[in-house]
Tab-separated table of N, CA, C and O in Angstrom:
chain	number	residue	atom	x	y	z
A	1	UNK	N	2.254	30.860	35.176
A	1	UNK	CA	2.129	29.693	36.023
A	1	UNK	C	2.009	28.417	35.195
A	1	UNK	O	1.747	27.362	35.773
A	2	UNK	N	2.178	28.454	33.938
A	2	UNK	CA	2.310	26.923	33.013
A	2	UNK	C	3.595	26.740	33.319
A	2	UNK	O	4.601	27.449	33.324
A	3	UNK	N	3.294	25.439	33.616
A	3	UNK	CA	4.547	25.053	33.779
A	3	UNK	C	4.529	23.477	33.045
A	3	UNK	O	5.194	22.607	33.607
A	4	UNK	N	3.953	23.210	32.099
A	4	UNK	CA	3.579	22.146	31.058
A	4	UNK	C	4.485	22.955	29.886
A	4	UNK	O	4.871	21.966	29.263
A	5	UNK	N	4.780	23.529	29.533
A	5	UNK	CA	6.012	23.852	28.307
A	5	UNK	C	6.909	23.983	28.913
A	5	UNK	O	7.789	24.293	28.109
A	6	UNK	N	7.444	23.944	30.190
A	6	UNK	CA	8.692	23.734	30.295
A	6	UNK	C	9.719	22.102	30.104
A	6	UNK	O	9.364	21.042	30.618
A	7	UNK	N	10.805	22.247	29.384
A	7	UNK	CA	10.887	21.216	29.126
A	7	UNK	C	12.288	20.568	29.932
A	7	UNK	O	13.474	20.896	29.941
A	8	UNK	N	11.375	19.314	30.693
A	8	UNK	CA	12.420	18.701	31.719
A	8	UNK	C	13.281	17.757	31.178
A	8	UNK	O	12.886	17.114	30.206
A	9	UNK	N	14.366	17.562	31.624
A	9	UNK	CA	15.266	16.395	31.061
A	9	UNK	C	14.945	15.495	31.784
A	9	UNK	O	14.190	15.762	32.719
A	10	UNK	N	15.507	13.855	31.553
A	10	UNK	CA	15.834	12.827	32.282
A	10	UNK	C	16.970	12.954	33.243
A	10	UNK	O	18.067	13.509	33.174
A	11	UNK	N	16.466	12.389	33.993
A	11	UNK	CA	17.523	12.416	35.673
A	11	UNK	C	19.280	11.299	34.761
A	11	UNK	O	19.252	10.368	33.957
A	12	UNK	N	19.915	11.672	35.101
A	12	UNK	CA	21.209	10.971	35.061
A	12	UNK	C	21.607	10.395	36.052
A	12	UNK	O	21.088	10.664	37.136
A	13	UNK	N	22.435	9.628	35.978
A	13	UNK	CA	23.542	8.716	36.811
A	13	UNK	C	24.520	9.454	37.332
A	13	UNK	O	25.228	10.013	36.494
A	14	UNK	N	24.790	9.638	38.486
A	14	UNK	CA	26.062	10.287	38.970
A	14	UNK	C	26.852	9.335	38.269
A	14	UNK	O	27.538	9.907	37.421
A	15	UNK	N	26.969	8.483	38.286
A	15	UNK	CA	28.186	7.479	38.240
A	15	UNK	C	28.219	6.374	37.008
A	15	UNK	O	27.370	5.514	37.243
A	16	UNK	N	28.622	6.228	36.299
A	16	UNK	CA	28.143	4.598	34.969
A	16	UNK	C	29.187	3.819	35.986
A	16	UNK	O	30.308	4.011	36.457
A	17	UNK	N	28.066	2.752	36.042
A	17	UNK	CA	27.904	1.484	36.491
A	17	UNK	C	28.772	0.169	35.443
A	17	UNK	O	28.357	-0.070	34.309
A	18	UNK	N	29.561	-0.315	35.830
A	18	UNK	CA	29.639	-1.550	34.490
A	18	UNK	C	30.578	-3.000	35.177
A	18	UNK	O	31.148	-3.027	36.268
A	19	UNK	N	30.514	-3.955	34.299
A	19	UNK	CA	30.555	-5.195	35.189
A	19	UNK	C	31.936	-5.044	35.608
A	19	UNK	O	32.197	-6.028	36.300
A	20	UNK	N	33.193	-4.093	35.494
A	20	UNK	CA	34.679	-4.050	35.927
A	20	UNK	C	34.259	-3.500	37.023
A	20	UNK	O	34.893	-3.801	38.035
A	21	UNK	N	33.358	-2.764	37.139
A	21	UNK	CA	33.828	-1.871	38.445
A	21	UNK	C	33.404	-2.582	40.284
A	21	UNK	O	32.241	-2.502	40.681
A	22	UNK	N	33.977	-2.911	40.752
A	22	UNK	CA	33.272	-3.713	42.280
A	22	UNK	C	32.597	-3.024	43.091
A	22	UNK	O	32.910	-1.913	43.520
A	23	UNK	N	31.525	-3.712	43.376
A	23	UNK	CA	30.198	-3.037	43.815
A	23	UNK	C	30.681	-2.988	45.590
A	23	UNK	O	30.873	-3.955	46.327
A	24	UNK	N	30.776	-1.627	45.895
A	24	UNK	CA	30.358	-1.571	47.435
A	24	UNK	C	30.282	-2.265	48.271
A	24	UNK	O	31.174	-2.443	49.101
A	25	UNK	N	29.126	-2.860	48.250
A	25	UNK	CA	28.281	-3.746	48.918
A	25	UNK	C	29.034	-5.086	48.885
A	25	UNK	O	29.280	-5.442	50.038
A	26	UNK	N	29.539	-6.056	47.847
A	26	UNK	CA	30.332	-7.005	47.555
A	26	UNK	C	31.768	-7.520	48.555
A	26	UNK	O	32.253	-8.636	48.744
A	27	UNK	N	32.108	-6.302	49.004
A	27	UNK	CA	32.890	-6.074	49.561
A	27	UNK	C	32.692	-6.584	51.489
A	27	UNK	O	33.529	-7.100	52.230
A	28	UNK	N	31.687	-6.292	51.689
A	28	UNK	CA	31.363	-6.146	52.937
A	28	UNK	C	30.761	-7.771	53.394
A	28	UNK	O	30.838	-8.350	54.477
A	29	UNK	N	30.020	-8.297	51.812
A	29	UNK	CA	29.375	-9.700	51.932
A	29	UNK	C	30.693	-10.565	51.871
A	29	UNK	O	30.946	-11.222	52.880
A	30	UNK	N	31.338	-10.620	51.078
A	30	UNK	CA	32.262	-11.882	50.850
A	30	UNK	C	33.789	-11.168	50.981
A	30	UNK	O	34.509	-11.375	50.004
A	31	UNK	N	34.216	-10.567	51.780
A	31	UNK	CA	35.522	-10.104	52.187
A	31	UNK	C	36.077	-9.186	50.714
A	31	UNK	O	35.199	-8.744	49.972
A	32	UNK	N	37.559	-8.943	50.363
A	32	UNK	CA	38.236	-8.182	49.694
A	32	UNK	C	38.195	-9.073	48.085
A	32	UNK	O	38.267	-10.283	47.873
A	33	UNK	N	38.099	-8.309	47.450
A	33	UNK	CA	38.153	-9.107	45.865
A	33	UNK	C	39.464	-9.912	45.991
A	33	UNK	O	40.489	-9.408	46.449
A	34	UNK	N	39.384	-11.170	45.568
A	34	UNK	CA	40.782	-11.782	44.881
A	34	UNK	C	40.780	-11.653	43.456
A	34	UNK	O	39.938	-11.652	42.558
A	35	UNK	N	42.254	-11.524	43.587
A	35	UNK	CA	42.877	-10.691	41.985
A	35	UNK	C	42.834	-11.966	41.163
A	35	UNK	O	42.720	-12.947	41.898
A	36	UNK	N	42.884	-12.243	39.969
A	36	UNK	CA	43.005	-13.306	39.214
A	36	UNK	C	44.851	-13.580	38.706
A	36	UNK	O	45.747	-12.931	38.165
A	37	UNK	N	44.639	-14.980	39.302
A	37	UNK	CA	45.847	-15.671	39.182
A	37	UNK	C	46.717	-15.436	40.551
A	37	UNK	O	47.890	-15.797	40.641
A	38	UNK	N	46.068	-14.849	41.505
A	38	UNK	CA	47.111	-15.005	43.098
A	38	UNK	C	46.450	-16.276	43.895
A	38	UNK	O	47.021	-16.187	44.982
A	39	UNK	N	45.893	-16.995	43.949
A	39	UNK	CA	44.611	-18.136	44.758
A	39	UNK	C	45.878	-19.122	44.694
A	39	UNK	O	46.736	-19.243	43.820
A	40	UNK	N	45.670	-19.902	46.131
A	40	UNK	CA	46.560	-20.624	46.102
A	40	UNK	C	45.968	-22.100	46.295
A	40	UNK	O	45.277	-22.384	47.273
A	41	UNK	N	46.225	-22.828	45.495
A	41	UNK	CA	46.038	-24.565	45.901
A	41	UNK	C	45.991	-24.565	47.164
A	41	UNK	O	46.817	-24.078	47.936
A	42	UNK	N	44.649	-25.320	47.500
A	42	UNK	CA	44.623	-25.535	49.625
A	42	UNK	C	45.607	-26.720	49.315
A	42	UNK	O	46.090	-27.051	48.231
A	43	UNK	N	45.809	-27.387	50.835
A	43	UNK	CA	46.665	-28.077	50.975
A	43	UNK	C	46.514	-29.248	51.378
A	43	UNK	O	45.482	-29.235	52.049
A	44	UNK	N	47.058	-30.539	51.359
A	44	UNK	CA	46.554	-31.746	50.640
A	44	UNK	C	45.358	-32.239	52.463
A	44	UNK	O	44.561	-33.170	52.346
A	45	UNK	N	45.419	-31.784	53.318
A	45	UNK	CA	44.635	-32.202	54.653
A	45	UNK	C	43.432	-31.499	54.349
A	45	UNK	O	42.470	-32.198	54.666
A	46	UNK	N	43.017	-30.163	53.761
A	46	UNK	CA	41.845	-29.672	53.624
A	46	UNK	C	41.642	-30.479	52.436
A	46	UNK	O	40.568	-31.035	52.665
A	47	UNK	N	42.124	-30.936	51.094
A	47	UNK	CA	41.567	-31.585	50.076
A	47	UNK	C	41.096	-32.928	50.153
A	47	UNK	O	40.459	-33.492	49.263
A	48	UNK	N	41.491	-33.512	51.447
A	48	UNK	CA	41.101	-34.729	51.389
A	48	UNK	C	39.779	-34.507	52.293
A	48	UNK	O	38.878	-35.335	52.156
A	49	UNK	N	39.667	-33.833	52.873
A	49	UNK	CA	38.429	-33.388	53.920
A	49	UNK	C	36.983	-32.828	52.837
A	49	UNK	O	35.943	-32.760	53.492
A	50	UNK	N	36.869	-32.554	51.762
A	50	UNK	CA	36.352	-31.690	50.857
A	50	UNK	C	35.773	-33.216	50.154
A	50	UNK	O	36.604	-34.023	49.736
A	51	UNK	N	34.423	-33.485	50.083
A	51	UNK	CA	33.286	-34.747	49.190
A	51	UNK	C	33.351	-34.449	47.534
A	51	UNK	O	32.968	-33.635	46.693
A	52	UNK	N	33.691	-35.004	47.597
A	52	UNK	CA	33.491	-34.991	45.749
A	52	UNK	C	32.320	-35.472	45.301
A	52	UNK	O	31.934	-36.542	45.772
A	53	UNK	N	31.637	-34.890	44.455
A	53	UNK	CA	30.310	-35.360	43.774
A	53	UNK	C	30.043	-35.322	42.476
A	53	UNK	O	30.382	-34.514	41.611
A	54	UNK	N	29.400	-36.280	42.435
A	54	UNK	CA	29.151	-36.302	40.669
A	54	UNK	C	27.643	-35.719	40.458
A	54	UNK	O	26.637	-35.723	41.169
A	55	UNK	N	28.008	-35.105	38.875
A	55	UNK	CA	26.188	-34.458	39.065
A	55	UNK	C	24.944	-35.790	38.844
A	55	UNK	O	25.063	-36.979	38.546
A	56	UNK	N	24.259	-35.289	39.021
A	56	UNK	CA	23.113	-36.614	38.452
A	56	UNK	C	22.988	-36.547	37.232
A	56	UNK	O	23.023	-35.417	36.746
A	57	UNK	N	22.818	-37.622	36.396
A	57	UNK	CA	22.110	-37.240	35.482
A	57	UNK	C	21.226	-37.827	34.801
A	57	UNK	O	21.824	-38.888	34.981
A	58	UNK	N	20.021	-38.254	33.945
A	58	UNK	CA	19.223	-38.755	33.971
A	58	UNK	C	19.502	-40.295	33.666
A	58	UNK	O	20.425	-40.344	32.852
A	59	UNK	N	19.172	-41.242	33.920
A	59	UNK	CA	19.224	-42.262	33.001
A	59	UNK	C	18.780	-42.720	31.978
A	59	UNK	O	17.611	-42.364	31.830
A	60	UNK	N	19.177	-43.403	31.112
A	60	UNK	CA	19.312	-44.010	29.673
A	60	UNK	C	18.162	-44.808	29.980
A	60	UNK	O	17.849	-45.310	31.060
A	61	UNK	N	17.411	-44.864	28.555
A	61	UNK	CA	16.223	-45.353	28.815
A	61	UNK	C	16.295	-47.244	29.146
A	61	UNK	O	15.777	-48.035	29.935
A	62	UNK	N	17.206	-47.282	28.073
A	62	UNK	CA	17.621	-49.308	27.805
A	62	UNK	C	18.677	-49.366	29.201
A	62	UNK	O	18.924	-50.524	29.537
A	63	UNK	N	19.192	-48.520	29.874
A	63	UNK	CA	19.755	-48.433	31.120
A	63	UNK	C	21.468	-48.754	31.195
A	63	UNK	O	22.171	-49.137	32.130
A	64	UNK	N	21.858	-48.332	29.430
A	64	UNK	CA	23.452	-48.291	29.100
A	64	UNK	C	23.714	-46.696	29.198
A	64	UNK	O	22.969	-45.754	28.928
A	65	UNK	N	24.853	-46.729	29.615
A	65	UNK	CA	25.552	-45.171	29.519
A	65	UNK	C	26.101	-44.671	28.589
A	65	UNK	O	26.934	-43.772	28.708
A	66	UNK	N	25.667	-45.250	27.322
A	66	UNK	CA	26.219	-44.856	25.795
A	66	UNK	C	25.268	-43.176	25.690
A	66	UNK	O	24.352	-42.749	26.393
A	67	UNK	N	26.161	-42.413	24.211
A	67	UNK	CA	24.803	-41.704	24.177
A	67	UNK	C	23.949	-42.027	23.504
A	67	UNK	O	23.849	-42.847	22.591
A	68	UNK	N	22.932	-40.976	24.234
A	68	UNK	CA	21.892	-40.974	23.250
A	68	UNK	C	21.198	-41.171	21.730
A	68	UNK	O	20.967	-40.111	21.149
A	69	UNK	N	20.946	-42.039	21.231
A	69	UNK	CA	20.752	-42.438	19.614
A	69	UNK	C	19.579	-40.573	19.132
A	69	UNK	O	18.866	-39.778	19.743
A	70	UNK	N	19.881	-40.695	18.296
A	70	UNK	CA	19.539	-39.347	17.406
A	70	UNK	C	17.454	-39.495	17.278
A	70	UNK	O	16.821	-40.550	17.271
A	71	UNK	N	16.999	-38.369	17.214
A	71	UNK	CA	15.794	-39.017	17.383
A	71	UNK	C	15.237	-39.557	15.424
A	71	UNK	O	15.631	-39.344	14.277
A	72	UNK	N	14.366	-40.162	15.980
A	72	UNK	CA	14.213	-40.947	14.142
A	72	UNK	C	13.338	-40.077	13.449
A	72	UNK	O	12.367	-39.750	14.131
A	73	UNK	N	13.376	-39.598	12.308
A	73	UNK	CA	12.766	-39.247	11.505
A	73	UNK	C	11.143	-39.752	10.909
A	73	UNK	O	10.917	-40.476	9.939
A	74	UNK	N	10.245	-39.170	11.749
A	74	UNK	CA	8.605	-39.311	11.567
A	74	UNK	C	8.309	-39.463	9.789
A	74	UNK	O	7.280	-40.024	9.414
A	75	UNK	N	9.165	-38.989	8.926
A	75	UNK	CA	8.605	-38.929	7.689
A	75	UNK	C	9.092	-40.035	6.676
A	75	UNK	O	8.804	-40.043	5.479
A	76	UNK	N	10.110	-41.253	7.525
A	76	UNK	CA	11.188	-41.986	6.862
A	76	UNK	C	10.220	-43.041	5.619
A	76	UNK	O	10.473	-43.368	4.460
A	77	UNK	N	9.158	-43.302	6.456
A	77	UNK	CA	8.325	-44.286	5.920
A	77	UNK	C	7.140	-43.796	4.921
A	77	UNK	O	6.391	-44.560	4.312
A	78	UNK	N	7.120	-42.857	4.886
A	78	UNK	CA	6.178	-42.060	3.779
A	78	UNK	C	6.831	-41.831	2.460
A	78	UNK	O	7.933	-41.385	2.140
A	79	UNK	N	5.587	-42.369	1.653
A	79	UNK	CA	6.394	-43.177	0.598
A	79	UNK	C	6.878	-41.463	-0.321
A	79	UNK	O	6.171	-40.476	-0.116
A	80	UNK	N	7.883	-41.391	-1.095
A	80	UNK	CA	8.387	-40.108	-1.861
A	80	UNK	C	7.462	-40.293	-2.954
A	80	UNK	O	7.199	-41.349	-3.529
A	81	UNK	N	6.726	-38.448	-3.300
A	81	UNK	CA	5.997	-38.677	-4.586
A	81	UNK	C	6.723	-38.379	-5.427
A	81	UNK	O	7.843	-37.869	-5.395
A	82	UNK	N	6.016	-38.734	-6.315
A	82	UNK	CA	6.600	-38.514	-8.056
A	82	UNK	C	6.519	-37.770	-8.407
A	82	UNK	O	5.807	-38.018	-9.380
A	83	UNK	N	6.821	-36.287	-8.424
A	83	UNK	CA	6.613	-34.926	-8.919
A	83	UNK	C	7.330	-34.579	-9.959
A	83	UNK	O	8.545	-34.670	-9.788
A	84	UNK	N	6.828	-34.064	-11.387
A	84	UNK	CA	7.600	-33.560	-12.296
A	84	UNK	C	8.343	-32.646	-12.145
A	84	UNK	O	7.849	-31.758	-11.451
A	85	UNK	N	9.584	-32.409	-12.578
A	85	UNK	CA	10.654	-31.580	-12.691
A	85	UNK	C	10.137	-30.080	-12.417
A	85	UNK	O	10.708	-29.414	-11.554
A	86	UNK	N	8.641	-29.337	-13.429
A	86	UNK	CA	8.511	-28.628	-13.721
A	86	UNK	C	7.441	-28.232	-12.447
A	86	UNK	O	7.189	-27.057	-12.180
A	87	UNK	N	7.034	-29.019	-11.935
A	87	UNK	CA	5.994	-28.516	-10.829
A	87	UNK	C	7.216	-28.690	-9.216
A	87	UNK	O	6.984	-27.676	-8.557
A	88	UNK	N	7.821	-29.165	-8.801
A	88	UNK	CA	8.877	-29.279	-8.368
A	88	UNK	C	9.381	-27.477	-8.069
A	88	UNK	O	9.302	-26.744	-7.083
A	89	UNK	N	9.877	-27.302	-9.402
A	89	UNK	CA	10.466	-26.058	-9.356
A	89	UNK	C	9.299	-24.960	-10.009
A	89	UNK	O	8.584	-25.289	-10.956
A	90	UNK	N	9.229	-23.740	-9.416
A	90	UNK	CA	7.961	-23.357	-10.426
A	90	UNK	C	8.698	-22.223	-10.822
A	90	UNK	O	8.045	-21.230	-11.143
A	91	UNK	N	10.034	-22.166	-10.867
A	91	UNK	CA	10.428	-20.870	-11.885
A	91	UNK	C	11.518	-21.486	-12.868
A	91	UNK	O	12.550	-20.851	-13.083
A	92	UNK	N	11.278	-22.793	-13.498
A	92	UNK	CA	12.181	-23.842	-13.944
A	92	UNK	C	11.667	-22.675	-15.600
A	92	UNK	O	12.599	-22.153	-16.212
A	93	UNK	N	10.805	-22.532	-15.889
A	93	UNK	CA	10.253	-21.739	-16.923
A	93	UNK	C	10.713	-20.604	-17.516
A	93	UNK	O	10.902	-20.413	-18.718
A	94	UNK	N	11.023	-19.236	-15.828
A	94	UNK	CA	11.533	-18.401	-16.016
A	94	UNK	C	13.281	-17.991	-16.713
A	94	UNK	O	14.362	-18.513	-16.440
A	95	UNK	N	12.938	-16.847	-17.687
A	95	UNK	CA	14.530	-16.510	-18.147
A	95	UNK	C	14.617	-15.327	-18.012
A	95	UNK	O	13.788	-14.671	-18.644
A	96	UNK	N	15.666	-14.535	-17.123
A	96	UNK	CA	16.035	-13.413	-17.281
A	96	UNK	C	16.512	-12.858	-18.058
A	96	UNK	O	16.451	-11.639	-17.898
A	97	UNK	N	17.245	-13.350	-19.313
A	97	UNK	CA	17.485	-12.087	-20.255
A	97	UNK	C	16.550	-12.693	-21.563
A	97	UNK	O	15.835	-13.692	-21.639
A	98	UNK	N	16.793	-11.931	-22.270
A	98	UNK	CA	16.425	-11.852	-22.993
A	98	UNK	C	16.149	-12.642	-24.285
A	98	UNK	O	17.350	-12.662	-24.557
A	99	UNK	N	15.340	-13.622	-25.794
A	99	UNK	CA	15.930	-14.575	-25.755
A	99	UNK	C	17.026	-13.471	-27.029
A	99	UNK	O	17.020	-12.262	-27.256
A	100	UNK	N	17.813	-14.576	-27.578
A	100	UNK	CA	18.869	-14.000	-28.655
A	100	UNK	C	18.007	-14.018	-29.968
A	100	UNK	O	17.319	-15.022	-30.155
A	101	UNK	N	17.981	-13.118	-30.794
A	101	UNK	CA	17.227	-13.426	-32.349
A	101	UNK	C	18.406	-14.304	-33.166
A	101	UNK	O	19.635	-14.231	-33.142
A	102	UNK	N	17.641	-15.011	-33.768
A	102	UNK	CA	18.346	-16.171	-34.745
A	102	UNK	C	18.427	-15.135	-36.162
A	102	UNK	O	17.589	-14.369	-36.638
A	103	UNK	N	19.710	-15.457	-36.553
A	103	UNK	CA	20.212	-15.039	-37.856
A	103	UNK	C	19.225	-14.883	-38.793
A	103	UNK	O	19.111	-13.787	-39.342
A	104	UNK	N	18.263	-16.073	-39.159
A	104	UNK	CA	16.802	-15.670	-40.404
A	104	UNK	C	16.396	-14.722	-39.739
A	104	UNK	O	16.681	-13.584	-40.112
A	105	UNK	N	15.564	-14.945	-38.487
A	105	UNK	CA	14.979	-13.407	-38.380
A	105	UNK	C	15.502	-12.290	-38.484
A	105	UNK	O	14.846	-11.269	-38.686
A	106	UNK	N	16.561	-12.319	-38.380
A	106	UNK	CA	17.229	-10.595	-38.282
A	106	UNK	C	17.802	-10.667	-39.894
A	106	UNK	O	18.415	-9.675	-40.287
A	107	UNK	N	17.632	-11.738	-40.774
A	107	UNK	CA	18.109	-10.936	-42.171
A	107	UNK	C	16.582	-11.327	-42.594
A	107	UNK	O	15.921	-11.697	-41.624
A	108	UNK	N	15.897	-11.323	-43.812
A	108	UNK	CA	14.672	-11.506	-44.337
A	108	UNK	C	15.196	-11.704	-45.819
A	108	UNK	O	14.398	-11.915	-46.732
């Protein structure tokens, strides 16, 4: 009567789902899919009947429709320090190979 070691799988999908396939339901809300590239231009009595709108959008602060100026840099006026080369960089010091021995040392 254990039935704690038996080992269950996860339930599956009858079906994979994915954004090509048209949902059921879609069908019933907004009529038959239109195919891409059959839609026809309405005709010039419904287009003139149809409001055109522009979106809003915020206004400009000085109240010109130029754009927007870039925002300014908080640090422009702080004066640049004088930092040495060597504190600047702190591996200005480091050398990866090795150095070369100079000719005296290697003869005696």
């Amino acid at each position: 009567n254990s039935c704690c070691c038996v080992a269950m799988s996860k339930r599956q999908a009858g079906v994979q789902l994915t954004k090509d396939d048209p949902d059921p339901d879609d069908e019933d809300r907004y009529g038959p899919p239109i195919k891409p590239g059959t839609w026809e231009k309405a005709d010039a009595a419904t287009l003139a009947k149809r409001v055109i709108r522009r979106a809003k959008r915020p206004a400009a602060a000085g109240g010109s429709t130029s754009l927007p100026l870039p925002p300014s840099n908080p640090f422009a006026s702080a004066p640049a320090a004088s930092v040495p080369a060597s504190a600047a960089n702190p591996f200005a010091n480091i050398q990866l190979v090795a150095p070369v021995a100079s000719e005296s040392a290697a003869n005696p």
